[in-house]
Amino acid sequence: MQNIRDISSLCDIKAAACMALSDAVWDLAELRYQEHGAVAAQVALLEKEGFRITRDIAGIPTAFMAEAGHDSGGGNGPLIGLLGEYDALSGLGQASGVTERRSTTQANGQGCGHNLLGAGAMLAAIAVKDYLAQHRLPGRVRYYGCPAEEGGSGKTFMARAGLFADLDAAVTWHPGSFFGVMSVNSLANIQAYFRFSGRAAHAASAPHLGRSALDAVELMNVGVNYMREHMPSNTRVHYAITDTGGISPNVVQARAEVLYLVRGPSVALANTLFERVKKIAEGAALMTETQAFVDFDKACSEVLPNMALEWAMHRNIEQLGPVQFDDADRAFAERMRRDALTPEDVFSSLRSVGEPTTYDRPLHEGILPFDGTPRQLYGSTDVGDVSWLTPTVQCWAPCFAVGTPGHSWQLVAQGKQPAAHKAMLQAAKAMAATAIDAFSDEALLKSAREEWEQRTAGAPYSCPIPPLVELPFERKNKPGILLGAGTSPFTAAPLSRSRPA
Ligand SMILES: [Zn+2]
């Protein structure tokens, strides 16, 4: 109890600076791998706090580490990591503090609350650093600035480069609508571009000479949609047509591109499904006499829960108690619910965390029950890859009105509200207290490690992104790997300057 009071007040002291930082990152709203402003702001504050900074980690200009603390003489104190994010989503520019869709000059928006995620994890790291110094505890705390969680799997590329493996444990959180341990089984995923190359022709005077890449994309999608009935129910496939090949219907489209995202409860199961999707692409190429290329974009692993750390975090959350909102917070959330959320939004949000669906407060003012059973999360997070490299624990905190959908303008509009700041501070306290437990309770770290070894036994981490896949911002206009024989009777129109051998 003493610990939690100490760590709470250390968080309170540094809270204002981190709330301002969160708001600044909300304003920047930078997309994946372009988060230069957010990184500069985070690094500036961490340097002021005395952290040692390592920039450009894993070859990524917007990934960094900040470390504080010391090992004791010859003995090695623990090394605990805190994971932060900062990237935004495209198309979600939205005015703050209103309950209607109101665009701004800003094209992008913090639709997943990563402005809060990064600032909250940083606040925890700073408080842990101060606690270690005050109590002369050996050990180091390391904050990771992780880019591109949205569609970029920044942490997975960082994991591939060998990061996270030297940690004794990792701690993080995600802004949401509820307060509690985030004990989940998430889905692994694989994302890849499928590009088709055909032959252009005048669509009316010489249609027999054309071979349509757009037809191939459409047939591929039809094939995948027929596959849906024969997929395990806990898998998912999504796609977006990213290049239709042109806007002139009287030209046969010589190139077209579709981006596929395949999910499964494990990397192996996602891979099995991905291989089937590749076969369908090959079939579409065969039917249309085009060539199909696959270009692997990114992937991430499923999360491995850690009950030892989750119970420790749950105990801290119970000691902290629910987030203390005031009437103004409740009134704004109530307006958001009335103006912009449907009863179905609220119902499905409550059901997703197992709360009574009759819960009628606009903000979560309780604590999610925890019984040591992870819930199924039908989404993915690159925290999964960290959890395969070190025992990892996460919590949710109620930054947004109950029922606020993820990746929505409603969420963006609430990202700078006092309620979001309060929940961020409470999450920082829960994370910092759990990190301090890891520093001061040897038995906890030991049982977390033993559990992690059991869960990974026989299947050590293998990065789901193959070694040859380049970082997304380094790729140079290559079509990808040719699937099958490439049956075009014509010389297919080159997709780009460089063709595969
Ligand atoms: Zn997110």
Short mmCIF file of C-alpha atoms and ligand atoms in Angstrom, two decimals:
data_model
loop_
_atom_site.label_atom_id
_atom_site.label_comp_id
_atom_site.label_asym_id
_atom_site.label_seq_id
_atom_site.Cartn_x
_atom_site.Cartn_y
_atom_site.Cartn_z
CA MET A 1 0.00 0.00 0.00
CA GLN A 2 2.90 2.30 0.80
CA ASN A 3 4.36 1.61 -2.63
CA ILE A 4 1.19 2.46 -4.46
CA ARG A 5 0.84 5.77 -2.61
CA ASP A 6 4.44 6.70 -3.36
CA ILE A 7 4.22 5.74 -7.00
CA SER A 8 0.87 7.52 -7.36
CA SER A 9 2.24 10.79 -6.09
CA LEU A 10 5.32 10.47 -8.32
CA CYS A 11 2.95 10.11 -11.29
CA ASP A 12 0.88 13.09 -10.11
CA ILE A 13 3.97 15.32 -9.97
CA LYS A 14 4.89 14.70 -13.62
CA ALA A 15 1.33 14.32 -14.98
CA ALA A 16 0.82 17.84 -16.36
CA ALA A 17 3.84 17.65 -18.68
CA CYS A 18 2.71 14.30 -20.08
CA MET A 19 -0.88 15.46 -20.60
CA ALA A 20 0.45 18.45 -22.57
CA LEU A 21 2.62 16.05 -24.57
CA SER A 22 -0.38 13.83 -25.32
CA ASP A 23 -2.32 16.86 -26.59
CA ALA A 24 0.62 17.95 -28.75
CA VAL A 25 0.80 14.48 -30.34
CA TRP A 26 -2.98 14.58 -30.90
CA ASP A 27 -2.47 17.88 -32.77
CA LEU A 28 0.36 16.42 -34.90
CA ALA A 29 -1.64 13.32 -35.91
CA GLU A 30 1.24 11.77 -37.89
CA LEU A 31 0.76 8.54 -39.83
CA ARG A 32 2.78 5.34 -39.59
CA TYR A 33 6.56 5.78 -39.88
CA GLN A 34 6.16 9.56 -40.27
CA GLU A 35 5.89 10.35 -36.55
CA HIS A 36 8.91 12.70 -36.49
CA GLY A 37 7.17 15.46 -34.54
CA ALA A 38 5.85 13.07 -31.90
CA VAL A 39 9.27 11.48 -31.47
CA ALA A 40 10.97 14.89 -31.14
CA ALA A 41 8.47 15.93 -28.45
CA GLN A 42 8.81 12.67 -26.50
CA VAL A 43 12.62 12.64 -26.73
CA ALA A 44 12.83 16.27 -25.55
CA LEU A 45 10.83 15.49 -22.41
CA LEU A 46 12.68 12.24 -21.69
CA GLU A 47 16.07 13.98 -22.09
CA LYS A 48 14.94 16.65 -19.66
CA GLU A 49 14.08 13.83 -17.24
CA GLY A 50 17.62 12.47 -17.57
CA PHE A 51 16.96 9.43 -19.75
CA ARG A 52 19.72 8.14 -22.03
CA ILE A 53 18.32 8.12 -25.58
CA THR A 54 19.11 5.72 -28.42
CA ARG A 55 17.63 6.91 -31.71
CA ASP A 56 16.88 5.22 -35.03
CA ILE A 57 16.61 1.75 -33.53
CA ALA A 58 15.96 -1.18 -35.88
CA GLY A 59 16.80 1.16 -38.75
CA ILE A 60 13.56 3.07 -38.17
CA PRO A 61 13.95 6.88 -37.85
CA THR A 62 10.79 7.12 -35.69
CA ALA A 63 11.70 4.32 -33.25
CA PHE A 64 13.80 5.04 -30.17
CA MET A 65 14.68 3.84 -26.68
CA ALA A 66 15.14 5.87 -23.51
CA GLU A 67 16.77 4.29 -20.48
CA ALA A 68 17.32 5.32 -16.86
CA GLY A 69 18.62 3.67 -13.70
CA HIS A 70 21.70 1.57 -13.03
CA ASP A 71 22.68 -1.97 -12.32
CA SER A 72 23.96 -2.47 -8.80
CA GLY A 73 27.76 -2.95 -8.76
CA GLY A 74 28.32 -6.51 -9.95
CA GLY A 75 24.76 -7.72 -9.48
CA ASN A 76 22.25 -7.13 -12.23
CA GLY A 77 19.04 -5.40 -11.31
CA PRO A 78 15.99 -6.11 -13.46
CA LEU A 79 15.41 -4.37 -16.78
CA ILE A 80 11.74 -3.46 -17.25
CA GLY A 81 10.36 -2.03 -20.48
CA LEU A 82 7.42 0.33 -21.03
CA LEU A 83 5.97 0.42 -24.53
CA GLY A 84 4.60 3.63 -26.06
CA GLU A 85 3.02 4.49 -29.40
CA TYR A 86 2.08 7.72 -31.20
CA ASP A 87 0.82 7.10 -34.74
CA ALA A 88 -2.52 8.33 -36.11
CA LEU A 89 -5.05 7.09 -38.69
CA SER A 90 -5.70 8.62 -42.08
CA GLY A 91 -8.98 10.33 -42.92
CA LEU A 92 -9.96 10.90 -39.30
CA GLY A 93 -9.22 14.61 -38.90
CA GLN A 94 -11.84 15.83 -36.41
CA ALA A 95 -12.47 18.81 -34.15
CA SER A 96 -11.81 18.18 -30.47
CA GLY A 97 -14.44 18.34 -27.74
CA VAL A 98 -17.54 18.25 -29.95
CA THR A 99 -20.15 15.51 -30.35
CA GLU A 100 -20.69 15.80 -34.10
CA ARG A 101 -18.57 14.93 -37.12
CA ARG A 102 -16.66 18.14 -37.81
CA SER A 103 -13.67 17.98 -40.13
CA THR A 104 -10.72 20.29 -39.78
CA THR A 105 -7.79 21.17 -42.02
CA GLN A 106 -6.08 18.17 -40.45
CA ALA A 107 -6.47 15.09 -42.68
CA ASN A 108 -5.52 12.54 -40.04
CA GLY A 109 -6.66 11.86 -36.52
CA GLN A 110 -5.71 9.98 -33.35
CA GLY A 111 -8.45 7.41 -33.89
CA CYS A 112 -6.94 4.80 -31.57
CA GLY A 113 -5.77 7.13 -28.78
CA HIS A 114 -2.07 6.51 -29.37
CA ASN A 115 -1.32 10.10 -28.27
CA LEU A 116 -2.51 9.02 -24.80
CA LEU A 117 -0.88 5.60 -25.07
CA GLY A 118 2.60 7.04 -25.62
CA ALA A 119 2.34 9.85 -23.08
CA GLY A 120 0.84 7.53 -20.43
CA ALA A 121 3.55 4.88 -20.84
CA MET A 122 6.18 7.65 -20.69
CA LEU A 123 4.65 9.02 -17.50
CA ALA A 124 4.91 5.55 -15.96
CA ALA A 125 8.56 5.25 -17.09
CA ILE A 126 9.41 8.65 -15.57
CA ALA A 127 7.70 7.79 -12.27
CA VAL A 128 9.53 4.44 -12.12
CA LYS A 129 12.84 6.21 -12.78
CA ASP A 130 12.13 8.63 -9.91
CA TYR A 131 11.05 5.79 -7.61
CA LEU A 132 14.22 3.77 -8.31
CA ALA A 133 16.36 6.83 -7.56
CA GLN A 134 14.46 7.70 -4.36
CA HIS A 135 14.60 4.17 -3.00
CA ARG A 136 18.13 3.45 -4.32
CA LEU A 137 16.85 0.33 -6.02
CA PRO A 138 19.11 -1.35 -8.60
CA GLY A 139 17.72 -1.88 -12.05
CA ARG A 140 16.89 -0.05 -15.24
CA VAL A 141 13.67 1.18 -16.78
CA ARG A 142 13.52 1.50 -20.56
CA TYR A 143 10.84 3.30 -22.54
CA TYR A 144 10.38 2.19 -26.14
CA GLY A 145 9.03 4.70 -28.64
CA CYS A 146 7.24 2.35 -31.04
CA PRO A 147 6.08 3.67 -34.43
CA ALA A 148 3.44 2.45 -36.83
CA GLU A 149 1.15 0.28 -34.73
CA GLU A 150 -1.61 1.01 -37.24
CA GLY A 151 -1.06 -1.22 -40.25
CA GLY A 152 2.71 -1.06 -39.90
CA SER A 153 3.62 -3.57 -37.16
CA GLY A 154 6.44 -1.33 -35.96
CA LYS A 155 7.12 -3.51 -32.92
CA THR A 156 7.33 -6.65 -35.09
CA PHE A 157 10.04 -5.05 -37.26
CA MET A 158 11.75 -3.98 -34.01
CA ALA A 159 11.46 -7.54 -32.69
CA ARG A 160 12.95 -8.87 -35.93
CA ALA A 161 15.94 -6.57 -35.34
CA GLY A 162 16.55 -8.23 -31.96
CA LEU A 163 14.94 -5.68 -29.64
CA PHE A 164 12.89 -6.50 -26.47
CA ALA A 165 14.60 -9.87 -25.86
CA ASP A 166 16.85 -8.53 -23.07
CA LEU A 167 13.89 -7.28 -20.99
CA ASP A 168 12.82 -9.03 -17.79
CA ALA A 169 9.26 -7.88 -18.44
CA ALA A 170 7.31 -5.38 -20.55
CA VAL A 171 4.37 -3.24 -19.41
CA THR A 172 1.94 -1.24 -21.50
CA TRP A 173 -1.72 -0.23 -21.86
CA HIS A 174 -4.31 0.78 -24.40
CA PRO A 175 -6.81 3.65 -24.09
CA GLY A 176 -10.36 2.31 -24.19
CA SER A 177 -13.69 2.64 -22.41
CA PHE A 178 -13.05 0.45 -19.35
CA PHE A 179 -10.56 0.17 -16.50
CA GLY A 180 -8.92 -3.18 -15.89
CA VAL A 181 -6.28 -5.68 -16.87
CA MET A 182 -6.24 -6.32 -20.61
CA SER A 183 -6.04 -10.10 -20.52
CA VAL A 184 -6.57 -11.13 -24.12
CA ASN A 185 -5.89 -13.65 -26.79
CA SER A 186 -5.50 -11.48 -29.88
CA LEU A 187 -5.27 -12.58 -33.50
CA ALA A 188 -2.01 -12.86 -35.42
CA ASN A 189 -2.11 -11.26 -38.84
CA ILE A 190 -0.38 -11.13 -42.22
CA GLN A 191 -0.77 -8.29 -44.70
CA ALA A 192 0.31 -8.50 -48.34
CA TYR A 193 -0.26 -6.71 -51.63
CA PHE A 194 -1.44 -8.75 -54.60
CA ARG A 195 -0.56 -7.12 -57.91
CA PHE A 196 -1.77 -8.26 -61.27
CA SER A 197 -0.17 -7.47 -64.59
CA GLY A 198 -2.16 -7.79 -67.84
CA ARG A 199 -2.21 -6.10 -71.19
CA ALA A 200 -3.84 -2.80 -72.10
CA ALA A 201 -6.06 -2.54 -75.17
CA HIS A 202 -8.84 -0.40 -76.58
CA ALA A 203 -11.79 -1.87 -74.77
CA ALA A 204 -14.15 -1.53 -77.76
CA SER A 205 -12.07 -1.90 -80.92
CA ALA A 206 -9.59 -4.56 -79.71
CA PRO A 207 -11.00 -6.17 -76.56
CA HIS A 208 -9.64 -9.59 -77.58
CA LEU A 209 -6.11 -8.21 -77.28
CA GLY A 210 -6.59 -6.98 -73.74
CA ARG A 211 -6.07 -8.99 -70.55
CA SER A 212 -7.56 -7.17 -67.58
CA ALA A 213 -5.66 -6.97 -64.31
CA LEU A 214 -8.78 -5.45 -62.74
CA ASP A 215 -10.77 -8.57 -63.74
CA ALA A 216 -8.13 -10.60 -61.94
CA VAL A 217 -8.53 -8.53 -58.76
CA GLU A 218 -12.30 -8.93 -58.91
CA LEU A 219 -12.09 -12.68 -59.48
CA MET A 220 -9.58 -13.02 -56.67
CA ASN A 221 -11.98 -11.26 -54.31
CA VAL A 222 -14.87 -13.47 -55.47
CA GLY A 223 -12.72 -16.54 -54.86
CA VAL A 224 -11.77 -15.38 -51.37
CA ASN A 225 -15.38 -14.59 -50.57
CA TYR A 226 -16.31 -18.18 -51.56
CA MET A 227 -13.55 -19.41 -49.24
CA ARG A 228 -15.18 -17.66 -46.25
CA GLU A 229 -17.67 -20.45 -45.63
CA HIS A 230 -14.78 -22.87 -45.27
CA MET A 231 -12.60 -20.95 -42.86
CA PRO A 232 -12.33 -21.55 -39.09
CA SER A 233 -14.77 -19.16 -37.39
CA ASN A 234 -11.98 -17.49 -35.41
CA THR A 235 -10.14 -16.37 -38.54
CA ARG A 236 -10.70 -13.21 -40.56
CA VAL A 237 -9.90 -11.94 -44.07
CA HIS A 238 -10.24 -8.32 -45.21
CA TYR A 239 -9.20 -6.50 -48.36
CA ALA A 240 -8.98 -3.06 -49.93
CA ILE A 241 -8.52 -2.40 -53.65
CA THR A 242 -5.55 -0.06 -53.64
CA ASP A 243 -5.15 0.35 -57.42
CA THR A 244 -7.96 -0.16 -59.92
CA GLY A 245 -5.59 0.43 -62.82
CA GLY A 246 -7.20 3.63 -64.02
CA ILE A 247 -10.48 5.46 -64.33
CA SER A 248 -11.15 4.99 -68.04
CA PRO A 249 -13.61 2.16 -68.70
CA ASN A 250 -12.68 2.17 -72.37
CA VAL A 251 -9.13 1.05 -71.62
CA VAL A 252 -8.46 -2.52 -70.49
CA GLN A 253 -6.61 -2.13 -67.18
CA ALA A 254 -3.10 -3.49 -67.49
CA ARG A 255 -2.34 -3.34 -63.78
CA ALA A 256 -4.33 -3.52 -60.56
CA GLU A 257 -3.58 -4.07 -56.90
CA VAL A 258 -5.45 -5.34 -53.85
CA LEU A 259 -4.20 -5.33 -50.26
CA TYR A 260 -5.14 -8.35 -48.15
CA LEU A 261 -5.14 -8.67 -44.37
CA VAL A 262 -5.47 -12.23 -43.06
CA ARG A 263 -5.97 -13.01 -39.35
CA GLY A 264 -5.88 -16.16 -37.28
CA PRO A 265 -5.50 -17.19 -33.62
CA SER A 266 -1.83 -18.04 -34.23
CA VAL A 267 0.80 -17.13 -36.80
CA ALA A 268 0.70 -20.73 -38.07
CA LEU A 269 -3.08 -20.60 -38.64
CA ALA A 270 -2.90 -17.16 -40.26
CA ASN A 271 -0.20 -18.56 -42.53
CA THR A 272 -2.33 -21.55 -43.55
CA LEU A 273 -5.10 -19.17 -44.58
CA PHE A 274 -2.65 -16.86 -46.33
CA GLU A 275 -1.39 -19.78 -48.46
CA ARG A 276 -4.99 -20.44 -49.56
CA VAL A 277 -5.40 -16.76 -50.49
CA LYS A 278 -2.22 -17.01 -52.59
CA LYS A 279 -3.65 -20.00 -54.46
CA ILE A 280 -6.81 -18.02 -55.21
CA ALA A 281 -4.69 -15.17 -56.61
CA GLU A 282 -2.89 -17.67 -58.80
CA GLY A 283 -6.24 -19.03 -59.98
CA ALA A 284 -7.45 -15.53 -60.82
CA ALA A 285 -4.30 -14.97 -62.89
CA LEU A 286 -4.85 -18.27 -64.70
CA MET A 287 -8.46 -17.38 -65.52
CA THR A 288 -7.59 -13.95 -66.86
CA GLU A 289 -4.24 -14.74 -68.50
CA THR A 290 -2.51 -12.18 -66.33
CA GLN A 291 0.40 -12.46 -63.95
CA ALA A 292 -0.04 -12.36 -60.16
CA PHE A 293 2.63 -11.06 -57.80
CA VAL A 294 2.57 -11.17 -54.02
CA ASP A 295 4.39 -8.52 -52.00
CA PHE A 296 4.55 -9.25 -48.26
CA ASP A 297 3.85 -6.03 -46.32
CA LYS A 298 3.84 -6.90 -42.63
CA ALA A 299 2.64 -9.34 -39.99
CA CYS A 300 2.28 -9.62 -36.24
CA SER A 301 1.98 -12.40 -33.68
CA GLU A 302 -0.83 -13.18 -31.26
CA VAL A 303 -0.47 -11.94 -27.66
CA LEU A 304 0.75 -14.40 -25.03
CA PRO A 305 -0.99 -13.50 -21.76
CA ASN A 306 0.96 -13.66 -18.49
CA MET A 307 -1.19 -14.45 -15.46
CA ALA A 308 1.54 -13.77 -12.88
CA LEU A 309 1.93 -10.19 -14.10
CA GLU A 310 -1.80 -9.78 -14.77
CA TRP A 311 -2.70 -10.70 -11.20
CA ALA A 312 -0.07 -8.23 -9.95
CA MET A 313 -1.49 -5.49 -12.16
CA HIS A 314 -5.05 -6.33 -11.12
CA ARG A 315 -4.09 -5.99 -7.43
CA ASN A 316 -2.59 -2.57 -8.18
CA ILE A 317 -5.70 -1.50 -10.06
CA GLU A 318 -7.88 -2.55 -7.13
CA GLN A 319 -5.71 -0.54 -4.75
CA LEU A 320 -5.88 2.51 -7.01
CA GLY A 321 -9.65 2.25 -7.40
CA PRO A 322 -11.79 3.49 -10.29
CA VAL A 323 -10.94 6.68 -12.19
CA GLN A 324 -12.48 9.66 -10.41
CA PHE A 325 -14.53 11.57 -12.98
CA ASP A 326 -16.43 14.77 -12.23
CA ASP A 327 -19.82 16.01 -13.39
CA ALA A 328 -18.38 17.87 -16.38
CA ASP A 329 -16.69 14.65 -17.58
CA ARG A 330 -19.96 12.74 -17.21
CA ALA A 331 -21.97 15.45 -18.95
CA PHE A 332 -19.71 15.49 -22.01
CA ALA A 333 -19.68 11.67 -22.25
CA GLU A 334 -23.46 11.64 -21.86
CA ARG A 335 -23.79 14.12 -24.76
CA MET A 336 -21.47 11.96 -26.87
CA ARG A 337 -23.62 8.92 -26.13
CA ARG A 338 -26.85 10.77 -26.95
CA ASP A 339 -25.60 12.52 -30.12
CA ALA A 340 -23.17 10.10 -31.68
CA LEU A 341 -23.42 6.57 -30.28
CA THR A 342 -26.13 4.02 -30.92
CA PRO A 343 -27.53 1.63 -28.29
CA GLU A 344 -25.83 -1.16 -30.31
CA ASP A 345 -22.46 0.61 -29.92
CA VAL A 346 -22.95 0.71 -26.16
CA PHE A 347 -24.27 -2.87 -25.97
CA SER A 348 -21.44 -4.41 -27.99
CA SER A 349 -18.82 -2.41 -26.13
CA LEU A 350 -20.11 -3.67 -22.77
CA ARG A 351 -20.44 -7.21 -24.06
CA SER A 352 -16.86 -7.22 -25.40
CA VAL A 353 -15.52 -6.89 -21.85
CA GLY A 354 -18.18 -9.00 -20.14
CA GLU A 355 -19.75 -6.07 -18.28
CA PRO A 356 -23.50 -6.13 -17.54
CA THR A 357 -25.15 -4.71 -20.64
CA THR A 358 -27.44 -2.70 -18.38
CA TYR A 359 -24.52 -0.53 -17.23
CA ASP A 360 -25.91 2.93 -17.89
CA ARG A 361 -23.20 5.35 -16.78
CA PRO A 362 -21.63 7.18 -19.71
CA LEU A 363 -18.09 6.59 -18.41
CA HIS A 364 -16.74 3.47 -16.75
CA GLU A 365 -16.48 4.21 -13.04
CA GLY A 366 -15.67 0.71 -11.93
CA ILE A 367 -13.00 -1.94 -12.38
CA LEU A 368 -13.33 -4.87 -14.76
CA PRO A 369 -13.48 -8.18 -12.90
CA PHE A 370 -10.48 -10.40 -13.47
CA ASP A 371 -10.45 -14.16 -12.95
CA GLY A 372 -7.31 -15.19 -14.79
CA THR A 373 -9.12 -16.17 -18.01
CA PRO A 374 -8.10 -14.19 -21.10
CA ARG A 375 -10.88 -12.91 -23.36
CA GLN A 376 -10.82 -13.36 -27.13
CA LEU A 377 -9.92 -10.12 -28.89
CA TYR A 378 -10.91 -10.17 -32.57
CA GLY A 379 -8.23 -7.72 -33.49
CA SER A 380 -4.47 -7.73 -33.61
CA THR A 381 -1.67 -5.82 -31.94
CA ASP A 382 2.07 -5.85 -32.47
CA VAL A 383 2.43 -6.04 -28.67
CA GLY A 384 1.99 -9.75 -29.50
CA ASP A 385 5.55 -9.97 -30.80
CA VAL A 386 6.92 -8.36 -27.63
CA SER A 387 4.98 -10.91 -25.55
CA TRP A 388 6.81 -13.75 -27.35
CA LEU A 389 10.15 -12.21 -26.34
CA THR A 390 9.50 -11.28 -22.70
CA PRO A 391 6.65 -11.63 -20.16
CA THR A 392 4.25 -8.81 -21.04
CA VAL A 393 1.26 -7.23 -19.30
CA GLN A 394 -1.26 -4.59 -20.41
CA CYS A 395 -4.27 -2.72 -19.03
CA TRP A 396 -7.17 -0.74 -20.45
CA ALA A 397 -8.23 2.62 -19.07
CA PRO A 398 -11.54 4.46 -19.62
CA CYS A 399 -10.46 7.46 -21.71
CA PHE A 400 -13.64 7.46 -23.82
CA ALA A 401 -17.40 7.20 -23.30
CA VAL A 402 -18.72 3.64 -23.04
CA GLY A 403 -19.64 2.54 -26.57
CA THR A 404 -17.10 4.67 -28.43
CA PRO A 405 -16.04 2.64 -31.47
CA GLY A 406 -12.34 2.15 -32.16
CA HIS A 407 -10.86 4.04 -35.13
CA SER A 408 -13.76 6.51 -35.17
CA TRP A 409 -14.18 10.29 -35.22
CA GLN A 410 -16.02 9.98 -31.91
CA LEU A 411 -12.82 8.63 -30.37
CA VAL A 412 -10.68 11.38 -31.94
CA ALA A 413 -13.06 14.03 -30.55
CA GLN A 414 -12.52 12.76 -26.98
CA GLY A 415 -8.72 12.41 -27.16
CA LYS A 416 -7.90 15.72 -25.45
CA GLN A 417 -10.74 15.78 -22.91
CA PRO A 418 -10.09 15.96 -19.16
CA ALA A 419 -11.65 12.48 -18.80
CA ALA A 420 -9.04 11.06 -21.19
CA HIS A 421 -6.26 12.75 -19.21
CA LYS A 422 -7.58 11.37 -15.93
CA ALA A 423 -7.77 7.83 -17.29
CA MET A 424 -4.28 8.17 -18.78
CA LEU A 425 -2.93 9.17 -15.37
CA GLN A 426 -4.65 6.22 -13.70
CA ALA A 427 -3.22 3.85 -16.32
CA ALA A 428 0.26 5.31 -15.73
CA LYS A 429 -0.12 4.60 -12.01
CA ALA A 430 -1.21 1.01 -12.64
CA MET A 431 1.71 0.44 -15.03
CA ALA A 432 4.28 2.12 -12.78
CA ALA A 433 3.10 0.18 -9.71
CA THR A 434 3.31 -3.10 -11.62
CA ALA A 435 6.79 -2.24 -12.90
CA ILE A 436 7.87 -1.43 -9.32
CA ASP A 437 6.48 -4.81 -8.20
CA ALA A 438 8.74 -6.40 -10.81
CA PHE A 439 11.76 -4.51 -9.41
CA SER A 440 11.07 -5.26 -5.79
CA ASP A 441 9.47 -8.73 -5.85
CA GLU A 442 11.92 -11.32 -7.12
CA ALA A 443 9.34 -14.10 -6.82
CA LEU A 444 6.95 -12.25 -9.13
CA LEU A 445 9.53 -11.91 -11.91
CA LYS A 446 10.51 -15.52 -11.45
CA SER A 447 6.97 -16.86 -11.76
CA ALA A 448 6.27 -14.53 -14.71
CA ARG A 449 9.38 -15.92 -16.42
CA GLU A 450 8.47 -19.53 -15.65
CA GLU A 451 4.98 -19.05 -17.03
CA TRP A 452 6.36 -17.39 -20.16
CA GLU A 453 8.82 -20.27 -20.63
CA GLN A 454 5.97 -22.76 -20.37
CA ARG A 455 3.85 -20.88 -22.90
CA THR A 456 6.69 -20.57 -25.40
CA ALA A 457 8.21 -24.02 -24.81
CA GLY A 458 8.61 -25.95 -28.00
CA ALA A 459 7.74 -22.91 -30.09
CA PRO A 460 10.36 -20.22 -29.57
CA TYR A 461 9.72 -16.85 -31.22
CA SER A 462 10.03 -16.82 -34.94
CA CYS A 463 9.35 -13.41 -36.43
CA PRO A 464 6.30 -13.60 -38.74
CA ILE A 465 7.91 -11.02 -41.06
CA PRO A 466 10.43 -12.90 -43.24
CA PRO A 467 14.03 -11.60 -43.14
CA LEU A 468 14.02 -10.30 -46.72
CA VAL A 469 10.92 -8.10 -46.32
CA GLU A 470 12.12 -4.50 -46.29
CA LEU A 471 10.79 -1.82 -43.96
CA PRO A 472 7.72 -0.29 -45.63
CA PHE A 473 9.37 3.12 -46.12
CA GLU A 474 12.45 1.59 -47.78
CA ARG A 475 10.71 -0.33 -50.53
CA LYS A 476 11.42 0.67 -54.08
CA ASN A 477 8.58 0.05 -56.45
CA LYS A 478 9.08 -3.69 -56.83
CA PRO A 479 6.07 -5.76 -57.89
CA GLY A 480 6.73 -8.66 -55.52
CA ILE A 481 7.19 -12.37 -56.14
CA LEU A 482 5.58 -13.93 -59.21
CA LEU A 483 2.99 -16.54 -58.28
CA GLY A 484 2.71 -19.72 -60.33
CA ALA A 485 3.91 -19.87 -63.91
CA GLY A 486 2.62 -16.47 -65.01
CA THR A 487 0.53 -17.73 -67.89
CA SER A 488 0.12 -14.60 -69.98
CA PRO A 489 0.43 -15.42 -73.70
CA PHE A 490 1.54 -11.85 -74.25
CA THR A 491 4.50 -10.02 -72.86
CA ALA A 492 2.85 -8.63 -69.76
CA ALA A 493 3.12 -4.91 -69.25
CA PRO A 494 5.90 -4.33 -66.74
CA LEU A 495 4.55 -3.35 -63.36
CA SER A 496 7.52 -1.17 -62.65
CA ARG A 497 11.09 -0.50 -63.59
CA SER A 498 12.43 -3.51 -61.75
CA ARG A 499 10.94 -6.91 -62.49
CA PRO A 500 11.67 -10.02 -60.47
CA ALA A 501 14.00 -12.54 -62.03
ZN ZN B 1 -4.33 1.17 -30.98
#
